[in-house]
mmCIF file of C-alpha atoms in Angstrom:
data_model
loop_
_atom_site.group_PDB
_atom_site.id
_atom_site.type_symbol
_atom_site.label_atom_id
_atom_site.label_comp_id
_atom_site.label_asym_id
_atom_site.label_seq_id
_atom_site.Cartn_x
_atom_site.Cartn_y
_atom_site.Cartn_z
ATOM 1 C CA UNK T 6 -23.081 -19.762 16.776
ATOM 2 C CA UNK T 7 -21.478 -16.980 18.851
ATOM 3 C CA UNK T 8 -18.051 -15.579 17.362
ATOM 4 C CA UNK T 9 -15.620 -12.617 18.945
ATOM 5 C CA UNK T 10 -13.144 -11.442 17.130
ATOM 6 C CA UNK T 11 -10.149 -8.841 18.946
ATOM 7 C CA UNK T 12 -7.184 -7.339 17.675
ATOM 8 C CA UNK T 13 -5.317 -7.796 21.562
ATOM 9 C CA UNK T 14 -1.999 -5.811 20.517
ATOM 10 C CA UNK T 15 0.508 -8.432 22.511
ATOM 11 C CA UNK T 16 -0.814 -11.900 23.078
ATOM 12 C CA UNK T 17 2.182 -12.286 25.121
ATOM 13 C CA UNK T 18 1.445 -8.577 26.862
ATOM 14 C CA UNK T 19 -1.953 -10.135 27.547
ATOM 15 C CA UNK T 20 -1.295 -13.733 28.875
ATOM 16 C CA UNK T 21 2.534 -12.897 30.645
ATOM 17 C CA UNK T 22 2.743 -9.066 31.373
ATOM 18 C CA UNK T 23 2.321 -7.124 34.682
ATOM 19 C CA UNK T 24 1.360 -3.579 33.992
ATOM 20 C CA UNK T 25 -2.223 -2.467 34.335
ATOM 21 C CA UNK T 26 -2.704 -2.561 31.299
ATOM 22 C CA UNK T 27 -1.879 -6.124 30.990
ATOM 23 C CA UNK T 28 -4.525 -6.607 34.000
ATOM 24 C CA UNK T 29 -7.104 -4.609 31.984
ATOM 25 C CA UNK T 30 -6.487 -7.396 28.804
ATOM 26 C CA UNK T 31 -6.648 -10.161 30.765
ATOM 27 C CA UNK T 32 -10.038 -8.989 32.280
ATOM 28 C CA UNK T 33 -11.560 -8.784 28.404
ATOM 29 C CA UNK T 34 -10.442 -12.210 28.314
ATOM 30 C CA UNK T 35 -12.123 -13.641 30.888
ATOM 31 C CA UNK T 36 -15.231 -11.705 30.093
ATOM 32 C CA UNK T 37 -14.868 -13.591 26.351
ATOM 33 C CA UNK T 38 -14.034 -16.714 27.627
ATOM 34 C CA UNK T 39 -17.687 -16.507 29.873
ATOM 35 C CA UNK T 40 -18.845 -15.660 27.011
ATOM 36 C CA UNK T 41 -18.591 -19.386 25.725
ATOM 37 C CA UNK T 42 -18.297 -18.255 22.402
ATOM 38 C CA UNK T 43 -17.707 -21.552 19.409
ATOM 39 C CA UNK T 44 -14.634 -19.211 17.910
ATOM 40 C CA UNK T 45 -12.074 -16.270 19.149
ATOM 41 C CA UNK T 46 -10.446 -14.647 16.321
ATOM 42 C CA UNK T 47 -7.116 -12.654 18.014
ATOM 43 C CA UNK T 48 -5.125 -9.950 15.827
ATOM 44 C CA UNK T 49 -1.862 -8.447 16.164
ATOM 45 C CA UNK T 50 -0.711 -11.006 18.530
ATOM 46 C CA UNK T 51 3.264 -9.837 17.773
ATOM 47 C CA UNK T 52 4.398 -13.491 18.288
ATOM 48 C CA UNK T 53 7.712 -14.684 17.427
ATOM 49 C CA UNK T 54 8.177 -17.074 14.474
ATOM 50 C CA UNK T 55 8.255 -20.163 16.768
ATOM 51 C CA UNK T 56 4.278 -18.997 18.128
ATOM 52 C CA UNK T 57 3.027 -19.376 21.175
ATOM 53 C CA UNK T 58 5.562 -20.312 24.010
ATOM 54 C CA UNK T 59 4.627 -23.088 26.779
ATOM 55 C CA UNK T 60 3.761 -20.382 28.962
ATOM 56 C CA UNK T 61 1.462 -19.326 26.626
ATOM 57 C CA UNK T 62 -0.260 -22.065 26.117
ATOM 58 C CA UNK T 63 -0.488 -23.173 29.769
ATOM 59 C CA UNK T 64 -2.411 -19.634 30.174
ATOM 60 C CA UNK T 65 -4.422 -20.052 26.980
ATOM 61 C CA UNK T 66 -5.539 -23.188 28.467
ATOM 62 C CA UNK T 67 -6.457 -21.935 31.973
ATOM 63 C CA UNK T 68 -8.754 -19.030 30.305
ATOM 64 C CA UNK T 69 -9.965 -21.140 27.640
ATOM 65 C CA UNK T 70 -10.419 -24.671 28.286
ATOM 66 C CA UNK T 71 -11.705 -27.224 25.681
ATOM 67 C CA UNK T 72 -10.355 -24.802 23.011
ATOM 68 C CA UNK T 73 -8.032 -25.634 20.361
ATOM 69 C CA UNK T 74 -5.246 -23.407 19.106
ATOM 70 C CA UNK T 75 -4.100 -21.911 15.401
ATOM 71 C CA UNK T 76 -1.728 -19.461 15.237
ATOM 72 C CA UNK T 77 0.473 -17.582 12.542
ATOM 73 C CA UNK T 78 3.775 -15.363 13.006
ATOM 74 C CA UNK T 79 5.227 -13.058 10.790
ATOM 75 C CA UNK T 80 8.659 -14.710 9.382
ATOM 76 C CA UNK T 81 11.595 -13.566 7.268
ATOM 77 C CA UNK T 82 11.870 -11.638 5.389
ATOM 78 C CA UNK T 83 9.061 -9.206 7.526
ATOM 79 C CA UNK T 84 9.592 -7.957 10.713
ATOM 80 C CA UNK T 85 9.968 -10.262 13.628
ATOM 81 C CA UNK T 86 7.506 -9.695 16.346
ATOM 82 C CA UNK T 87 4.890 -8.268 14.166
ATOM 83 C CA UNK T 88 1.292 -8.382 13.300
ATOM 84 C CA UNK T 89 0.051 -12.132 13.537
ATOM 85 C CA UNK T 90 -2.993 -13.312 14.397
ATOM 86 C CA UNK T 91 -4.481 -16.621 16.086
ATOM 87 C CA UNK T 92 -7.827 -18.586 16.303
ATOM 88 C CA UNK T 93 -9.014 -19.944 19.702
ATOM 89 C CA UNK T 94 -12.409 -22.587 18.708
ATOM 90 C CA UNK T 95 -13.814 -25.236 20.369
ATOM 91 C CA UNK T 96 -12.070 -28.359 20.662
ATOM 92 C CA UNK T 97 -15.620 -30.175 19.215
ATOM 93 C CA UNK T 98 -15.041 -28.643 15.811
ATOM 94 C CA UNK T 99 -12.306 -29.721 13.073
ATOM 95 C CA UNK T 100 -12.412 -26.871 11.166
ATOM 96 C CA UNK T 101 -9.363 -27.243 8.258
ATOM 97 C CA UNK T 102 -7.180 -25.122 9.101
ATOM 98 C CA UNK T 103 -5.132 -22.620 5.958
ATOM 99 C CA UNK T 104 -2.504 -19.969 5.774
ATOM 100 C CA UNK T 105 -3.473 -18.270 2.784
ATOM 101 C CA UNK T 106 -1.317 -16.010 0.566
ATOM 102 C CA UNK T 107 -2.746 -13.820 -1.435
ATOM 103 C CA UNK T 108 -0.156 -12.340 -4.332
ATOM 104 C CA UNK T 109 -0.024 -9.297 -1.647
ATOM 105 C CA UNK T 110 3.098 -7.036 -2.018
ATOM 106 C CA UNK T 111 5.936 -8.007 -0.745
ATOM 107 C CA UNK T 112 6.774 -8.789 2.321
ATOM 108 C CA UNK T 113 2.759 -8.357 3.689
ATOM 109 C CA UNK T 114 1.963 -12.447 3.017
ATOM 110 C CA UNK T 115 4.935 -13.253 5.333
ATOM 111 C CA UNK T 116 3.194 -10.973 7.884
ATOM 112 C CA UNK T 117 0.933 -13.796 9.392
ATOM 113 C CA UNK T 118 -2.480 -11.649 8.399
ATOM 114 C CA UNK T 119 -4.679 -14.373 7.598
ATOM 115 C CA UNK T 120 -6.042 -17.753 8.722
ATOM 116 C CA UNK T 121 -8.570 -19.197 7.502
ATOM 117 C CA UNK T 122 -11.454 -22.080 9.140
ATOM 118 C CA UNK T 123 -13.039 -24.318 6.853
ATOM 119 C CA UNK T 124 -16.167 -25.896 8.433
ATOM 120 C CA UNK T 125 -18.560 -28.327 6.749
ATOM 121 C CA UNK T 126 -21.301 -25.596 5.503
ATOM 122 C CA UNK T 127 -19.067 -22.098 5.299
ATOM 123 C CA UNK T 128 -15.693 -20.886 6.155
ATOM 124 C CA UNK T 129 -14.727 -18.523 9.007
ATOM 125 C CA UNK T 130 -11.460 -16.196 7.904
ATOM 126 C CA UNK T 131 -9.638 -13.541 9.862
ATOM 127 C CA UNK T 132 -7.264 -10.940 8.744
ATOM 128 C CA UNK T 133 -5.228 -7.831 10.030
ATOM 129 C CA UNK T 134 -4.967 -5.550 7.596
ATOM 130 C CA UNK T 135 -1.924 -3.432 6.883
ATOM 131 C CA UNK T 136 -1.786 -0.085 8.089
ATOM 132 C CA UNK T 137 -1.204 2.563 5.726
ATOM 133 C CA UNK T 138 1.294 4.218 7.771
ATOM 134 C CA UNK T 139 2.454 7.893 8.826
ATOM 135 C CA UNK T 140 2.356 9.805 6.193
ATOM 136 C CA UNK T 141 0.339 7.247 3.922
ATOM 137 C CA UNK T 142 3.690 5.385 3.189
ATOM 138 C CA UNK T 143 1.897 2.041 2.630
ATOM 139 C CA UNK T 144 -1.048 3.289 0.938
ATOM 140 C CA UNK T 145 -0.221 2.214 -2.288
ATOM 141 C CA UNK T 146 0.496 -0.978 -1.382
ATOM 142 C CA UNK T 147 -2.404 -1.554 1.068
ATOM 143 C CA UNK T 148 -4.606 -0.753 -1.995
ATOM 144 C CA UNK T 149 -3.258 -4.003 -3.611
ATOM 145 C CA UNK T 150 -3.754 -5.631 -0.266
ATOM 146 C CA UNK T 151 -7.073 -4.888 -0.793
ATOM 147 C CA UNK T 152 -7.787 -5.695 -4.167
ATOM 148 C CA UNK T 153 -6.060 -9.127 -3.511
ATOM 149 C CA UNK T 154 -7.726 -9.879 -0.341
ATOM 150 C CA UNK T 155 -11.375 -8.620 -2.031
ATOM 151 C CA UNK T 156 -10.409 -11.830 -4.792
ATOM 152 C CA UNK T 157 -9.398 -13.994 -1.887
ATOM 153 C CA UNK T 158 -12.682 -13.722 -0.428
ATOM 154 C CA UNK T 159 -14.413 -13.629 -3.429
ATOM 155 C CA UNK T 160 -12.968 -16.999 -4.068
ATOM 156 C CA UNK T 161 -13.938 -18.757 -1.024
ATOM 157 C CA UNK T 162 -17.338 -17.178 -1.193
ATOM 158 C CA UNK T 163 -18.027 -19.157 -4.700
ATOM 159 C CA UNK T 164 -17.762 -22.478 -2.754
ATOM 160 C CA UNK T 165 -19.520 -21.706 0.162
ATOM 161 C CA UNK T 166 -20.624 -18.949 2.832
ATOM 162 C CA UNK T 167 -18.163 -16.360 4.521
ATOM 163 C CA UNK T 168 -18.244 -15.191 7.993
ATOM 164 C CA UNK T 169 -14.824 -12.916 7.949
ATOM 165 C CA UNK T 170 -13.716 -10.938 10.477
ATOM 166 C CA UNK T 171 -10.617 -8.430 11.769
ATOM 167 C CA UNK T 172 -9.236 -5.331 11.892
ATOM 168 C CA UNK T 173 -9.796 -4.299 8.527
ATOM 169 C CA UNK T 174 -7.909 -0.467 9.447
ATOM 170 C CA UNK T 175 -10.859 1.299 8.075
ATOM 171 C CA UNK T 176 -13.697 3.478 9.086
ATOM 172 C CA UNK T 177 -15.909 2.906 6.104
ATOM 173 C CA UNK T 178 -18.074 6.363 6.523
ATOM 174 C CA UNK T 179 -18.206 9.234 8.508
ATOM 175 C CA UNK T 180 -20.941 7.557 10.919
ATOM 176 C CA UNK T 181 -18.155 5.218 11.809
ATOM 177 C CA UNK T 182 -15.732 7.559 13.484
ATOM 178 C CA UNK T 183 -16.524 10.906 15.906
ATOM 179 C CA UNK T 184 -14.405 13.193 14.198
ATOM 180 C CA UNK T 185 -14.397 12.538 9.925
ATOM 181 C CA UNK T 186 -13.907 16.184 8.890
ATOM 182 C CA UNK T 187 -9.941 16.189 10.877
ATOM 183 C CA UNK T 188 -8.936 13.166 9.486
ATOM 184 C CA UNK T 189 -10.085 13.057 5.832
ATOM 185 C CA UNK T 190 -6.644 12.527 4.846
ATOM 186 C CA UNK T 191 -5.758 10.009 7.671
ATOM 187 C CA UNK T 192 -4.539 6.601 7.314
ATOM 188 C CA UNK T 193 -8.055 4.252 7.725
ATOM 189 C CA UNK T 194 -10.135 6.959 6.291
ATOM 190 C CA UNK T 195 -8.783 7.900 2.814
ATOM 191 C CA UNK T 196 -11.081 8.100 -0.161
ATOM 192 C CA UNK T 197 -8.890 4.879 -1.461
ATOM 193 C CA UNK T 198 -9.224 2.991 1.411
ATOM 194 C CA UNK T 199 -12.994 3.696 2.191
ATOM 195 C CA UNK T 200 -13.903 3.161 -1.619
ATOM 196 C CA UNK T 201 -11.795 -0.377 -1.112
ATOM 197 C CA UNK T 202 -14.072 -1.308 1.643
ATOM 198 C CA UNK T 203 -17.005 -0.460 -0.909
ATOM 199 C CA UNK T 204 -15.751 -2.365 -3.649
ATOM 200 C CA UNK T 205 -15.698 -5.542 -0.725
ATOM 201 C CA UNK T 206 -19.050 -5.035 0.582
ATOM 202 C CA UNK T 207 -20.422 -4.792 -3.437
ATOM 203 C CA UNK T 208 -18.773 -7.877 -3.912
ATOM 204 C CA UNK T 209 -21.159 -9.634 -2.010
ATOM 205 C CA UNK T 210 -20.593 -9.190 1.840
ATOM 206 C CA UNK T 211 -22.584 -7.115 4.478
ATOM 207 C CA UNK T 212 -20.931 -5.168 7.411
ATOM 208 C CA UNK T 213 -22.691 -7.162 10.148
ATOM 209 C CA UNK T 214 -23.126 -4.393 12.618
ATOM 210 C CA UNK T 215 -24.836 -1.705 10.085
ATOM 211 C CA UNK T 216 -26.752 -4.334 9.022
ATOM 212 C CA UNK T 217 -28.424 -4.024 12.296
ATOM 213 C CA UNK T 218 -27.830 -1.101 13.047
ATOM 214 C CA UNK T 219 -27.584 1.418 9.862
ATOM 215 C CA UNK T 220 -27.868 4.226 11.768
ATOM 216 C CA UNK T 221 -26.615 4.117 14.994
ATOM 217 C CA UNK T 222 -23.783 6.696 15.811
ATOM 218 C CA UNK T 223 -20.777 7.018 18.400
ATOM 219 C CA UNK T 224 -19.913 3.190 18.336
ATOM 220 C CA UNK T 225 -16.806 2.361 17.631
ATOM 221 C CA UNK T 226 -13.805 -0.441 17.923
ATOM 222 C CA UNK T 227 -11.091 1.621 18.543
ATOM 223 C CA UNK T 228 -9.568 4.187 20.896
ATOM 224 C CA UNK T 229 -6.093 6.116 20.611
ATOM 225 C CA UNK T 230 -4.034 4.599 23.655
ATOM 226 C CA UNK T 231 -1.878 7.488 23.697
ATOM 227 C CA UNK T 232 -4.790 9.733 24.275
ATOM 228 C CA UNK T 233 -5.385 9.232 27.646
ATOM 229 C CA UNK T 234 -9.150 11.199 27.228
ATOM 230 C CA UNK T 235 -9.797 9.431 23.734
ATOM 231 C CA UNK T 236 -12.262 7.106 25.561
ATOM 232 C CA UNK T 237 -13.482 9.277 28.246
ATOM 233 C CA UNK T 238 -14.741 11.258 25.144
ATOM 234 C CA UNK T 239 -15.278 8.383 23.164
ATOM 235 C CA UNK T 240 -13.090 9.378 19.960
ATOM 236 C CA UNK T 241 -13.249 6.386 18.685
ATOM 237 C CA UNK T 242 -13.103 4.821 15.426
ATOM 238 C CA UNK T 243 -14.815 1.454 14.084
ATOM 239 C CA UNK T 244 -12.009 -0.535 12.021
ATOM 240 C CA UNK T 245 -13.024 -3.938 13.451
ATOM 241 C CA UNK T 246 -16.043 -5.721 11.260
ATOM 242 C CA UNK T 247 -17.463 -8.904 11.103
ATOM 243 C CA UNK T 248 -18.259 -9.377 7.212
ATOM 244 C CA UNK T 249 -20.741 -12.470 6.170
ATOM 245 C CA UNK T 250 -21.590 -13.732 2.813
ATOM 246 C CA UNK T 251 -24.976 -11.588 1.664
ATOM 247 C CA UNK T 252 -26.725 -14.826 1.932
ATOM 248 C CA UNK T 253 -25.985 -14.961 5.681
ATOM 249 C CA UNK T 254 -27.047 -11.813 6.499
ATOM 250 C CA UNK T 255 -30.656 -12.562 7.672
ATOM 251 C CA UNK T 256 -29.280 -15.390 9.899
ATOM 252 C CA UNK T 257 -27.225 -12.273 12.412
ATOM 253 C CA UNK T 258 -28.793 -11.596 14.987
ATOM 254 C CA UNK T 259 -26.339 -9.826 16.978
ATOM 255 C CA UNK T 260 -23.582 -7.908 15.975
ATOM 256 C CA UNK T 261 -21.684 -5.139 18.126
ATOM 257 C CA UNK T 262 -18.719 -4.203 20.484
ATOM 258 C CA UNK T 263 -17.865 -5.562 23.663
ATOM 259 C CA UNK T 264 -17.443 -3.275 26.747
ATOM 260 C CA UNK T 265 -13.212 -3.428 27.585
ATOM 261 C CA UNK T 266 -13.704 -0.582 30.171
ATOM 262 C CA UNK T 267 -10.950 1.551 30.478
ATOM 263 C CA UNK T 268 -8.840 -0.086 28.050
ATOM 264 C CA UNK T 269 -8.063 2.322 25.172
ATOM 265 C CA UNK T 270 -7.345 0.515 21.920
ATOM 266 C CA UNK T 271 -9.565 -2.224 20.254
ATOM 267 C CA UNK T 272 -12.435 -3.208 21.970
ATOM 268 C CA UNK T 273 -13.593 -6.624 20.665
ATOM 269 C CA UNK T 274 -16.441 -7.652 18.472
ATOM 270 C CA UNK T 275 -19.460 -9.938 18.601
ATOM 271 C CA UNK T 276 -21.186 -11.613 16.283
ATOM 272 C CA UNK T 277 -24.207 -14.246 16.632
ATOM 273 C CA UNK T 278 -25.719 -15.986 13.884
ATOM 274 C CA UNK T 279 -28.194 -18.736 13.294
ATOM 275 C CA UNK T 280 -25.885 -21.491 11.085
#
């Protein structure tokens, strides 16, 4: 099975807008949806409460035919308009769908950061994790994020396999971003949140990509989109994973970034695997 997974910033940007940088999105999504993969995991989709509009949907349906639709908004009392995050799959499967909460701190389960596919033989879950802000702000509480989102998996993984995926707003080790010694203290590469990511993976999950590829440098998931060079130079970061149960992990066999071309911030993510 062939899954990509994208944090698009805007589905609405993406599907309505008429910048270039719209253009640029819409691109990526036609180069997913030839692709043909079975599901499209989308992050940060900023949708209001109500989800996708008609417009949407009509669009959605021109790029991806004979694909169903899941989607989940952040609602009251969190922002409107924020975070979010939507599953495209093929129309053939009837995956369950759930809106998990997790015991996160408030108001991060009414954020729409995780939904979760249950399929006959293993589960396929997606989640944007919180940011830990300017200035660390939301470290804290993105620490308890983690722990609770750690036990969430942990808990699915006892009844059967995991394929996860998202932007999990960390670089795990220095290989994973160009420039580790200026941003020690930076939100998505603190000691807390890197040693989080290693209390996940000992849990029982492998980080598809280095499983692959344990040593491979200067490939990464995201780009600053203020920094107009950040790509040219590729200073990048890679915060977007595709996670599997340990007992999956001989069954990848592919896992990496696809090519958005000039578009600076998240590239998406590929991952194959023989189910």
């Amino acid at each position: 099975m062939k899954f990509i997974s994208w944090n698009i910033d805007s589905i609405n940007a993406a599907l309505t807008g008429i910048s270039v940088r719209a253009g640029e999105t819409r691109e990526v999504l036609r180069k997913i949806a030839a692709m043909k993969p079975d599901v499209i995991a989308i992050q940060e989709t900023k949708l209001s409460k109500n989800g996708p509009t008609k417009k949407h949907l009509t669009v959605l349906q021109e790029l991806f035919p004979n694909y169903e639709v899941a989607w989940r908004s952040s609602v009251e009392p969190a922002r409107k308009g924020y975070a979010g995050t939507m599953y495209l799959y093929l129309a053939q499967y009837e995956p369950k769908v759930t809106y998990p909460k997790i015991n996160a701190p408030e108001p991060m389960d009414d954020e729409g950061r995780i939904i979760t596919l249950e399929f006959p033989d293993f589960y396929v879950t997606e989640v944007y994790t919180p940011n830990s802000g300017n200035g660390l702000k939301r470290l804290d509480e993105r620490q308890i994020w983690d722990d609770c989102y750690r036990d969430y998996l942990c808990e699915l993984d006892q009844q059967k396999p995991v394929i996860a995926s998202g932007d999990f707003n960390v670089a795990h080790e220095e290989i994973d971003l160009a420039h580790p010694a200026t941003n020690h203290h930076s939100a998505g590469f603190t000691d807390e949140e890197r040693t989080h990511f290693s209390k996940l993976l000992a849990a029982g999950f492998t980080d598809s990509f280095r499983h692959l590829h344990p040593d491979e440098k200067g490939v990464y998931s995201w780009w600053a989109q203020r920094v107009i060079t950040s790509k040219q130079n590729n200073s990048g970061w890679r915060i977007d994973y595709w996670l599997v149960s340990d007992r999956l992990a001989d069954k990848i066999t592919e896992a990496g970034m696809i090519d958005s071309g000039e578009r600076r911030d998240h590239t998406p993510i590929i991952l194959e695997i023989d189910l």
